[in-house]
Short mmCIF file of C-alpha atoms in Angstrom, two decimals:
data_model
loop_
_atom_site.label_atom_id
_atom_site.label_comp_id
_atom_site.label_asym_id
_atom_site.label_seq_id
_atom_site.Cartn_x
_atom_site.Cartn_y
_atom_site.Cartn_z
CA UNK A 1 -71.59 229.23 39.67
CA UNK A 2 -72.78 230.38 36.24
CA UNK A 3 -71.47 233.62 34.67
CA UNK A 4 -70.14 234.75 38.08
CA UNK A 5 -73.55 234.28 39.69
CA UNK A 6 -73.63 231.72 42.48
CA UNK A 7 -76.82 229.88 43.46
CA UNK A 8 -76.77 227.99 46.76
CA UNK A 9 -79.56 225.76 48.04
CA UNK A 10 -80.21 224.34 51.51
CA UNK A 11 -83.11 221.86 51.65
CA UNK A 12 -84.84 220.69 54.82
CA UNK A 13 -87.56 218.11 55.46
CA UNK A 14 -90.66 219.80 56.94
CA UNK A 15 -92.04 217.16 59.30
CA UNK A 16 -94.69 219.50 60.74
CA UNK A 17 -96.45 219.87 57.39
CA UNK A 18 -95.83 216.33 56.11
CA UNK A 19 -98.27 213.43 56.33
CA UNK A 20 -96.45 210.24 55.33
CA UNK A 21 -99.61 208.13 55.75
CA UNK A 22 -101.16 210.28 52.99
CA UNK A 23 -98.03 210.22 50.77
CA UNK A 24 -97.42 213.90 51.48
CA UNK A 25 -93.77 214.78 52.18
CA UNK A 26 -93.04 218.50 52.32
CA UNK A 27 -89.56 220.00 51.93
CA UNK A 28 -88.54 223.59 52.56
CA UNK A 29 -85.57 225.03 50.72
CA UNK A 30 -83.58 228.20 51.15
CA UNK A 31 -81.97 229.72 48.05
CA UNK A 32 -79.30 232.41 47.95
CA UNK A 33 -78.40 234.06 44.64
CA UNK A 34 -75.09 235.93 44.83
CA UNK A 35 -74.21 238.40 42.07
CA UNK A 36 -70.42 238.42 41.56
CA UNK A 37 -70.74 240.21 38.19
CA UNK A 38 -70.00 243.93 37.75
CA UNK A 39 -73.55 244.66 36.55
CA UNK A 40 -77.00 244.34 38.14
CA UNK A 41 -79.21 241.39 37.24
CA UNK A 42 -82.96 240.83 37.42
CA UNK A 43 -84.53 237.38 37.92
CA UNK A 44 -87.19 237.06 35.20
CA UNK A 45 -88.24 233.39 35.19
CA UNK A 46 -87.58 230.07 36.89
CA UNK A 47 -87.67 226.54 35.54
CA UNK A 48 -87.59 223.57 37.92
CA UNK A 49 -87.28 219.88 37.14
CA UNK A 50 -88.56 217.94 40.15
CA UNK A 51 -87.99 214.19 40.42
CA UNK A 52 -90.20 212.14 42.76
CA UNK A 53 -89.05 208.49 43.03
CA UNK A 54 -91.81 206.23 41.74
CA UNK A 55 -93.76 209.14 40.28
CA UNK A 56 -91.31 210.58 37.75
CA UNK A 57 -90.52 214.14 36.71
CA UNK A 58 -92.54 217.34 36.97
CA UNK A 59 -91.49 220.56 35.25
CA UNK A 60 -92.46 223.88 36.80
CA UNK A 61 -92.04 227.12 34.82
CA UNK A 62 -93.03 230.53 36.11
CA UNK A 63 -92.25 234.21 36.36
CA UNK A 64 -89.71 235.38 38.94
CA UNK A 65 -89.42 233.75 42.35
CA UNK A 66 -92.04 233.75 45.14
CA UNK A 67 -94.08 236.32 43.24
CA UNK A 68 -91.15 238.72 42.78
CA UNK A 69 -88.73 239.62 40.00
CA UNK A 70 -85.88 240.82 42.21
CA UNK A 71 -83.04 242.98 40.98
CA UNK A 72 -79.65 242.09 42.48
CA UNK A 73 -76.90 244.75 42.33
CA UNK A 74 -73.24 243.76 41.88
CA UNK A 75 -71.66 242.15 44.98
CA UNK A 76 -75.08 241.72 46.63
CA UNK A 77 -77.37 238.72 47.08
CA UNK A 78 -81.02 237.76 47.30
CA UNK A 79 -82.32 235.02 49.59
CA UNK A 80 -85.74 233.39 49.64
CA UNK A 81 -87.53 230.34 51.01
CA UNK A 82 -89.97 228.09 49.22
CA UNK A 83 -91.26 224.52 49.45
CA UNK A 84 -92.15 221.47 47.43
CA UNK A 85 -94.27 218.41 48.11
CA UNK A 86 -93.30 214.88 47.07
CA UNK A 87 -95.51 211.80 47.20
CA UNK A 88 -92.70 209.29 47.75
CA UNK A 89 -90.55 211.20 50.23
CA UNK A 90 -87.45 210.73 48.06
CA UNK A 91 -86.37 212.79 45.07
CA UNK A 92 -84.38 215.76 43.84
CA UNK A 93 -84.73 219.16 42.20
CA UNK A 94 -82.68 221.36 39.94
CA UNK A 95 -83.27 223.98 37.32
CA UNK A 96 -82.48 227.33 35.76
CA UNK A 97 -83.24 231.00 36.19
CA UNK A 98 -83.65 233.33 33.25
CA UNK A 99 -81.97 236.59 34.27
CA UNK A 100 -81.44 239.96 32.62
CA UNK A 101 -78.36 242.15 32.66
CA UNK A 102 -80.23 245.38 33.43
CA UNK A 103 -77.49 247.54 31.89
CA UNK A 104 -77.39 245.85 28.46
CA UNK A 105 -80.90 244.30 28.60
CA UNK A 106 -79.31 240.96 27.57
CA UNK A 107 -81.02 237.82 28.91
CA UNK A 108 -79.12 234.68 29.91
CA UNK A 109 -79.65 231.54 32.00
CA UNK A 110 -78.01 230.55 35.27
CA UNK A 111 -78.07 227.07 36.78
CA UNK A 112 -79.82 226.07 39.99
CA UNK A 113 -77.74 223.13 41.26
CA UNK A 114 -79.51 219.82 41.70
CA UNK A 115 -80.21 218.96 45.34
CA UNK A 116 -81.56 215.83 47.01
CA UNK A 117 -84.79 215.56 48.97
CA UNK A 118 -84.97 212.75 51.54
CA UNK A 119 -87.57 212.65 54.29
CA UNK A 120 -86.37 211.87 57.81
CA UNK A 121 -89.10 209.24 58.10
CA UNK A 122 -87.51 207.19 55.33
CA UNK A 123 -83.89 207.75 56.29
CA UNK A 124 -84.14 206.10 59.73
#
């Protein structure tokens, strides 16, 4: 929770789209952004730091989320799905959103909690 905005993440290994023999491990993740503030917010940008064991860090910066810059009214939430591919099958992700208070036009950052990525193939 950052500034009364809660970000929750649920990752899942995507075995149907993964090819371990080709070092391609795909993970889906579901994100819910809950606005507990008394003003509407708009998601402007995202910044991810992705760690892939054996391959290091990759930083991803872009506008909005999944091609959108959603506005979230007070007491409401926005949910979306996305995915990431790792070469090792083990890693983690975390980051930040740049959001705008659409009443005051003030920008501020909220945290995306770090979450682990572990392929089922490697956990057995």
